[in-house]
CSV table of C-alpha atoms and ligand atoms in Angstrom, one decimal:
chain,number,residue,atom,x,y,z
A,308,MET,CA,-6.3,19.9,-6.6
A,309,LYS,CA,-4.4,15.9,-7.5
A,310,GLN,CA,-6.7,13.3,-7.7
A,311,VAL,CA,-4.9,9.3,-6.3
A,312,THR,CA,-7.2,7.0,-7.8
A,313,VAL,CA,-6.9,3.5,-5.0
A,314,ILE,CA,-8.4,0.3,-6.2
A,315,GLY,CA,-8.3,-2.1,-3.3
A,316,SER,CA,-9.7,-3.6,-0.3
A,317,LEU,CA,-12.0,-2.5,3.0
A,318,ASN,CA,-11.0,-4.5,5.5
A,319,ILE,CA,-12.7,-4.4,9.6
A,320,ASP,CA,-9.2,-5.3,11.1
A,321,TYR,CA,-9.4,-8.1,14.3
A,322,VAL,CA,-6.6,-7.1,16.6
A,323,THR,CA,-4.8,-8.8,19.3
A,324,SER,CA,-1.7,-7.9,21.1
A,325,VAL,CA,0.1,-10.9,22.3
A,326,GLU,CA,3.7,-11.1,24.2
A,327,SER,CA,5.1,-13.1,21.6
A,328,LEU,CA,3.6,-14.3,18.4
A,329,PRO,CA,2.5,-18.1,18.5
A,330,ALA,CA,4.4,-21.1,17.1
A,331,PRO,CA,2.4,-23.6,15.1
A,332,GLY,CA,-0.2,-25.7,17.2
A,333,GLU,CA,0.2,-22.7,20.2
A,334,THR,CA,-2.4,-21.1,21.6
A,335,VAL,CA,-1.2,-17.7,23.4
A,336,VAL,CA,-3.8,-15.7,25.9
A,337,ALA,CA,-3.9,-11.5,23.8
A,338,GLU,CA,-2.9,-9.0,26.3
A,339,ARG,CA,-5.7,-6.9,24.0
A,340,PHE,CA,-7.8,-7.4,21.3
A,341,ASP,CA,-9.5,-3.8,19.5
A,342,LEU,CA,-11.5,-3.9,16.2
A,343,TYR,CA,-10.2,-1.2,13.8
A,344,ARG,CA,-11.3,0.1,9.5
A,345,GLY,CA,-8.3,-1.4,7.7
A,346,GLY,CA,-8.0,-3.2,4.4
A,347,LYS,CA,-5.0,-2.0,2.3
A,348,GLY,CA,-7.1,-0.3,-0.4
A,349,ALA,CA,-9.0,2.2,2.2
A,350,ASN,CA,-5.7,2.5,4.0
A,351,GLN,CA,-3.8,3.8,0.6
A,352,ALA,CA,-6.1,5.7,0.1
A,353,LEU,CA,-6.7,7.7,3.7
A,354,ALA,CA,-2.7,8.2,3.6
A,355,ALA,CA,-3.0,10.0,0.7
A,356,ALA,CA,-5.8,11.7,1.6
A,357,ARG,CA,-3.7,12.9,4.6
A,358,GLN,CA,-1.3,14.4,1.9
A,359,ASP,CA,-4.0,16.7,0.4
A,360,CYS,CA,-5.3,14.7,-2.2
A,361,LYS,CA,-8.3,14.6,-3.5
A,362,VAL,CA,-9.3,10.8,-3.8
A,363,VAL,CA,-11.7,8.2,-5.5
A,364,LEU,CA,-11.6,4.9,-4.6
A,365,PHE,CA,-13.0,2.1,-6.3
A,366,GLY,CA,-14.1,-1.5,-3.6
A,367,ALA,CA,-16.5,-3.0,-2.8
A,368,VAL,CA,-18.0,-3.6,1.0
A,369,GLY,CA,-20.4,-6.1,2.3
A,370,SER,CA,-24.2,-5.8,2.9
A,371,ASP,CA,-23.3,-6.1,7.2
A,372,GLU,CA,-23.8,-3.5,9.4
A,373,GLU,CA,-19.7,-3.3,9.2
A,374,GLY,CA,-20.0,-2.2,5.8
A,375,ALA,CA,-23.0,-0.2,5.9
A,376,ALA,CA,-20.4,1.6,9.4
A,377,TYR,CA,-17.8,1.8,6.7
A,378,ARG,CA,-19.1,3.6,4.1
A,379,SER,CA,-20.5,6.2,6.6
A,380,ALA,CA,-17.3,6.4,8.5
A,381,LEU,CA,-15.0,6.6,4.8
A,382,LYS,CA,-17.6,9.7,3.7
A,383,LEU,CA,-16.1,11.9,7.0
A,384,THR,CA,-13.3,11.8,5.5
A,385,GLY,CA,-14.2,13.0,2.4
A,386,ILE,CA,-12.7,10.3,0.4
A,387,GLY,CA,-15.2,9.9,-3.0
A,388,ILE,CA,-17.0,6.6,-2.2
A,389,THR,CA,-19.1,6.7,-4.6
A,390,HIS,CA,-17.3,3.5,-6.9
A,391,VAL,CA,-17.4,1.4,-3.6
A,392,ARG,CA,-19.7,-0.8,-3.7
A,393,THR,CA,-21.6,-2.5,-1.2
A,394,VAL,CA,-22.5,-6.1,-2.4
A,395,PRO,CA,-24.4,-8.9,-1.2
A,396,GLY,CA,-22.4,-10.6,1.9
A,397,GLN,CA,-20.1,-10.4,4.4
A,398,THR,CA,-17.6,-7.2,4.6
A,399,GLY,CA,-13.7,-8.1,4.2
A,400,ALA,CA,-12.1,-9.1,7.5
A,401,ALA,CA,-8.3,-9.3,8.8
A,402,PHE,CA,-7.5,-11.8,11.7
A,403,ILE,CA,-4.2,-9.9,12.7
A,404,THR,CA,-1.9,-10.9,15.7
A,405,VAL,CA,0.9,-8.2,16.8
A,406,ASP,CA,3.8,-8.8,19.6
A,407,ARG,CA,5.8,-7.1,21.6
A,408,THR,CA,7.9,-5.9,19.2
A,409,GLY,CA,5.4,-4.8,16.6
A,410,GLU,CA,5.8,-7.6,14.5
A,411,ASN,CA,2.7,-9.5,13.1
A,412,THR,CA,0.9,-12.0,11.0
A,413,ILE,CA,-2.1,-11.3,9.3
A,414,THR,CA,-5.1,-13.8,8.1
A,415,ILE,CA,-7.5,-12.6,5.1
A,416,ALA,CA,-11.1,-13.3,4.7
A,417,ALA,CA,-11.8,-11.5,1.5
A,418,GLY,CA,-15.6,-11.5,1.5
A,419,ALA,CA,-16.8,-8.6,-0.5
A,420,ASN,CA,-13.6,-7.5,-2.0
A,421,LEU,CA,-13.8,-10.8,-3.9
A,422,LYS,CA,-16.9,-9.6,-6.0
A,423,LEU,CA,-15.5,-6.3,-7.2
A,424,ARG,CA,-15.7,-7.0,-11.2
A,425,LYS,CA,-14.0,-6.0,-14.4
A,426,SER,CA,-17.3,-4.5,-15.4
A,427,ASP,CA,-17.5,-2.3,-12.3
A,428,ILE,CA,-14.3,-0.1,-13.2
A,429,THR,CA,-14.7,-0.3,-17.0
A,430,ARG,CA,-18.5,1.8,-16.5
A,431,HIS,CA,-16.4,4.4,-14.8
A,432,ARG,CA,-13.8,4.6,-16.8
A,433,ASP,CA,-14.1,8.5,-16.7
A,434,ALA,CA,-12.9,7.8,-12.8
A,435,VAL,CA,-9.7,6.3,-13.6
A,436,GLU,CA,-8.9,8.7,-16.1
A,437,ALA,CA,-9.3,11.9,-13.9
A,438,GLY,CA,-6.4,10.8,-11.9
A,439,SER,CA,-3.3,11.9,-11.7
A,440,VAL,CA,-1.6,8.4,-10.7
A,441,LEU,CA,-3.7,4.9,-9.7
A,442,LEU,CA,-2.9,2.9,-6.9
A,443,ALA,CA,-3.9,-0.9,-6.7
A,444,GLN,CA,-2.7,-4.2,-4.6
A,445,PHE,CA,-3.8,-7.4,-4.0
A,446,GLU,CA,-6.6,-7.8,-2.2
A,447,ILE,CA,-8.8,-7.7,-4.7
A,448,PRO,CA,-9.7,-9.9,-8.2
A,449,ALA,CA,-7.0,-8.8,-10.5
A,450,PRO,CA,-9.1,-8.8,-13.3
A,451,ALA,CA,-10.4,-5.3,-11.9
A,452,LEU,CA,-7.0,-4.2,-11.5
A,453,VAL,CA,-5.6,-4.7,-15.0
A,454,GLU,CA,-8.8,-3.0,-16.1
A,455,ALA,CA,-7.3,0.1,-14.6
A,456,ALA,CA,-4.0,-0.3,-15.0
A,457,ILE,CA,-4.8,-0.5,-18.8
A,458,ILE,CA,-7.3,2.5,-18.9
A,459,ALA,CA,-4.5,4.5,-16.8
A,460,ASN,CA,-1.6,3.7,-19.5
A,461,GLU,CA,-4.0,4.2,-22.1
A,462,ALA,CA,-4.4,7.9,-20.4
A,463,GLY,CA,-1.2,8.4,-20.0
A,464,ILE,CA,-1.3,8.0,-16.0
A,465,PRO,CA,1.0,6.9,-14.0
A,466,VAL,CA,0.4,3.2,-12.5
A,467,ILE,CA,1.6,2.3,-8.8
A,468,ILE,CA,0.9,-1.2,-8.2
A,469,ASN,CA,1.8,-2.5,-4.4
A,470,PRO,CA,1.7,-6.4,-5.5
A,471,SER,CA,0.6,-7.4,-1.5
A,472,PRO,CA,-0.1,-10.4,-0.7
A,473,THR,CA,1.7,-11.6,-3.5
A,474,ASN,CA,0.0,-13.1,-6.1
A,475,PRO,CA,2.4,-15.8,-8.1
A,476,VAL,CA,-0.1,-16.0,-11.4
A,477,PHE,CA,-0.3,-12.4,-11.9
A,478,PRO,CA,-0.7,-11.2,-14.9
A,479,TRP,CA,1.7,-8.1,-15.2
A,480,GLU,CA,2.5,-8.9,-18.9
A,481,ARG,CA,-1.1,-7.1,-19.3
A,482,PHE,CA,0.0,-3.9,-18.8
A,483,ARG,CA,2.8,-1.1,-17.5
A,484,THR,CA,3.8,-0.8,-14.4
A,485,ASP,CA,5.5,2.5,-13.9
A,486,TYR,CA,6.2,2.0,-9.7
A,487,ALA,CA,6.5,-1.3,-8.2
A,488,ILE,CA,6.5,-0.7,-4.1
A,489,VAL,CA,7.4,-4.4,-2.4
A,490,ASN,CA,8.9,-5.2,0.9
A,491,GLU,CA,12.1,-7.2,0.5
A,492,THR,CA,9.4,-10.8,0.8
A,493,GLU,CA,7.4,-10.0,-1.7
A,494,ALA,CA,10.5,-8.6,-4.0
A,495,HIS,CA,12.3,-12.0,-3.6
A,496,GLU,CA,8.7,-13.3,-4.7
A,497,ILE,CA,8.2,-11.4,-7.4
A,498,LEU,CA,11.5,-11.7,-9.1
A,499,GLY,CA,12.3,-15.5,-8.1
A,500,PHE,CA,15.2,-14.4,-6.2
A,501,PRO,CA,16.5,-11.8,-3.6
A,502,PRO,CA,17.3,-8.3,-5.2
A,503,SER,CA,20.5,-6.7,-4.4
A,504,LEU,CA,22.7,-4.0,-5.9
A,505,THR,CA,25.5,-6.5,-7.1
A,506,GLU,CA,23.3,-9.1,-9.8
A,507,GLN,CA,21.4,-5.8,-11.0
A,508,ALA,CA,21.2,-6.8,-14.6
A,509,LEU,CA,19.6,-9.9,-13.2
A,510,VAL,CA,16.7,-7.7,-12.0
A,511,ARG,CA,16.5,-5.4,-15.0
A,512,ASP,CA,15.6,-8.1,-16.9
A,513,MET,CA,12.9,-9.8,-14.8
A,514,MET,CA,11.6,-5.8,-14.4
A,515,HIS,CA,11.5,-5.9,-18.2
A,516,GLN,CA,9.8,-9.5,-18.9
A,517,LEU,CA,7.5,-8.0,-16.2
A,518,ARG,CA,6.9,-4.6,-17.5
A,519,ILE,CA,7.8,-2.7,-14.2
A,520,ALA,CA,9.7,0.8,-14.9
A,521,ASN,CA,10.6,1.1,-11.1
A,522,LEU,CA,11.2,-1.1,-8.8
A,523,ILE,CA,11.0,-0.2,-5.1
A,524,VAL,CA,11.8,-2.4,-2.3
A,525,THR,CA,11.3,-0.7,1.3
A,526,ARG,CA,13.4,-2.8,3.9
A,527,GLY,CA,11.8,-1.6,7.4
A,528,ALA,CA,14.4,0.6,8.9
A,529,ASP,CA,17.2,0.1,6.6
A,530,GLU,CA,16.9,2.6,3.5
A,531,THR,CA,14.5,1.7,0.7
A,532,LEU,CA,16.1,0.4,-2.9
A,533,VAL,CA,14.7,2.0,-6.0
A,534,PHE,CA,15.8,0.0,-9.2
A,535,ARG,CA,15.0,1.5,-12.3
A,536,ARG,CA,15.0,0.3,-16.2
A,537,GLU,CA,16.5,3.6,-16.9
A,538,GLY,CA,19.2,5.1,-14.8
A,539,GLU,CA,20.8,4.0,-11.4
A,540,PRO,CA,19.7,2.5,-8.8
A,541,LEU,CA,18.4,5.1,-5.4
A,542,SER,CA,19.2,4.4,-1.9
A,543,ILE,CA,16.6,6.8,0.0
A,544,PRO,CA,17.0,6.8,3.8
A,545,THR,CA,14.3,6.6,6.4
A,546,LEU,CA,13.6,7.8,9.6
A,547,PRO,CA,15.1,5.8,12.5
A,548,VAL,CA,12.2,4.4,14.4
A,549,LEU,CA,10.9,2.3,18.0
A,550,PRO,CA,8.0,0.5,16.1
A,551,ILE,CA,5.1,-0.1,18.2
A,552,ASP,CA,2.7,-1.6,15.7
A,553,THR,CA,4.1,-2.1,11.6
A,554,VAL,CA,0.6,-2.4,10.8
A,555,GLY,CA,-0.1,-0.7,7.6
A,556,ALA,CA,3.1,1.1,7.3
A,557,GLY,CA,3.3,0.0,4.1
A,558,ASP,CA,0.1,1.6,3.3
A,559,ALA,CA,0.8,4.8,4.7
A,560,PHE,CA,4.4,4.4,2.5
A,561,ALA,CA,2.6,3.9,-1.0
A,562,GLY,CA,-0.7,6.2,-0.1
A,563,CYS,CA,1.9,9.1,0.9
A,564,PHE,CA,4.3,8.0,-2.2
A,565,ALA,CA,1.1,7.9,-4.9
A,566,ALA,CA,0.2,11.6,-3.7
A,567,ARG,CA,3.2,13.1,-3.7
A,568,LEU,CA,3.7,12.0,-7.3
A,569,ALA,CA,0.6,13.5,-8.3
A,570,GLN,CA,1.7,16.8,-7.0
A,571,GLY,CA,4.5,16.9,-9.1
A,572,GLU,CA,7.3,15.9,-6.3
A,573,SER,CA,10.4,13.9,-8.0
A,574,LEU,CA,10.9,10.3,-7.1
A,575,THR,CA,13.5,11.1,-4.9
A,576,ASP,CA,11.3,13.5,-3.2
A,577,ALA,CA,7.7,11.4,-2.8
A,578,LEU,CA,10.0,9.0,-1.8
A,579,ARG,CA,11.5,10.7,0.9
A,580,ALA,CA,8.2,11.3,2.3
A,581,ALA,CA,7.5,8.2,1.8
A,582,ASN,CA,9.6,6.5,3.9
A,583,CYS,CA,8.9,9.3,6.7
A,584,ALA,CA,5.2,8.6,6.9
A,585,GLY,CA,6.0,4.5,6.9
A,586,ALA,CA,8.1,5.4,9.4
A,587,LEU,CA,5.5,7.5,11.6
A,588,ALA,CA,2.8,4.7,11.2
A,589,THR,CA,4.7,2.9,12.8
A,590,LEU,CA,4.1,4.3,15.7
A,591,GLY,CA,1.0,4.2,16.5
A,592,ALA,CA,-1.7,1.4,17.1
A,593,GLY,CA,-4.1,0.0,14.1
A,594,ALA,CA,-3.6,1.1,10.2
A,595,GLN,CA,-6.2,3.8,10.0
A,596,ASP,CA,-5.3,6.3,13.0
A,597,SER,CA,-1.7,5.9,13.0
A,598,ILE,CA,-0.9,7.3,9.3
A,599,PRO,CA,0.4,11.2,9.5
A,600,ASP,CA,-1.3,13.6,7.9
A,601,ARG,CA,1.2,16.1,5.6
A,602,GLU,CA,2.8,18.4,8.0
A,603,ARG,CA,3.5,15.5,10.3
A,604,VAL,CA,5.8,14.2,7.7
A,605,ASP,CA,7.1,17.5,6.3
A,606,GLN,CA,8.4,18.3,10.2
A,607,HIS,CA,10.0,14.9,10.1
A,608,LEU,CA,11.9,15.1,6.9
A,609,VAL,CA,14.7,17.1,8.0
A,610,TYR,CA,15.8,14.0,10.7
A,611,LEU,CA,16.0,11.9,7.5
A,612,SER,CA,19.8,11.5,7.8
A,613,THR,CA,20.5,11.7,12.0
A,614,PRO,CA,22.5,9.4,12.1
A,615,ASN,CA,22.2,7.7,16.0
A,616,HIS,CA,18.4,9.3,16.3
A,617,GLN,CA,15.2,7.2,17.3
A,618,TYR,CA,11.8,8.5,17.5
A,619,SER,CA,9.3,6.9,19.9
B,1940,LIG,O1,-1.6,-3.8,5.4
B,1940,LIG,C1,-2.4,-3.6,6.5
B,1940,LIG,C2,-4.1,-4.5,6.5
B,1940,LIG,O2,-3.7,-6.2,5.6
B,1940,LIG,C3,-4.8,-4.0,6.6
B,1940,LIG,O3,-5.3,-2.9,7.4
B,1940,LIG,C4,-5.7,-5.7,7.0
B,1940,LIG,O4,-6.9,-5.4,6.7
B,1940,LIG,C5,-5.3,-6.6,5.2
B,1940,LIG,O5,-5.3,-5.9,4.2
């Protein structure tokens, strides 16, 4: 079984559902309140595991009850958590508000996630080297991420970065990124301008500076665009859905993409599956419960190009 190595965050998600998101200074009364396990690292690890990959996760939880409960829950998923440290203090928390259209806002209290160190990776470089791909996001300290990416580069393992939330001072030039996965807002923040097919030379120039080989731009209900340093751009259709909750949809996409790539699928096939996983993940509440498994993704691949068909 191919291994996806994930380095990333683990959070408890405190989710309120409201009719419409509060404006600055406004107080709104929630229709419901739920607690879920989340964090981009754990969500993406789970998404890869649900595509039938072996998954090894590097991360940190706190020494509180939430951290212990999170570890026990992860054990049941089969994800390798030997490299998830328990550190003194609080487990990471995400305060999420979701409105009736499925739109959301998220505030993170990073807690234990900030205690993942470069040496946690260096000491276990063999675990990174055993992977078929490395997948990371930006809710953990950059030195740990950079260390993992350099080890992967040296071992010839593809590096997939989901730079969310964006970090204006992230040292992209320290390693080669094979695939960066961003939404349109993140793409704008990273490049300094909105990516467009009419400005390919500009996009390629920035990708060269940032050492990104493929820039994958997810666009909600619209096709996913891929800008490539070598080769023409790609446009990959997605499933038309009526979203209930978009929290974690990007994680379902990234984890599925990493798994499919590790399993040897072409870039186009891996992206088609990832688009399905991301869209299907918006049909249920909570970041992790709604992540689809391989069978469900495969069942829906056939509908990718069906015009005017909505899933709900
Ligand atoms: O991408 C969704 C995730 O972002 C949530 O689970 C939350 O924990 C934040 O990390």
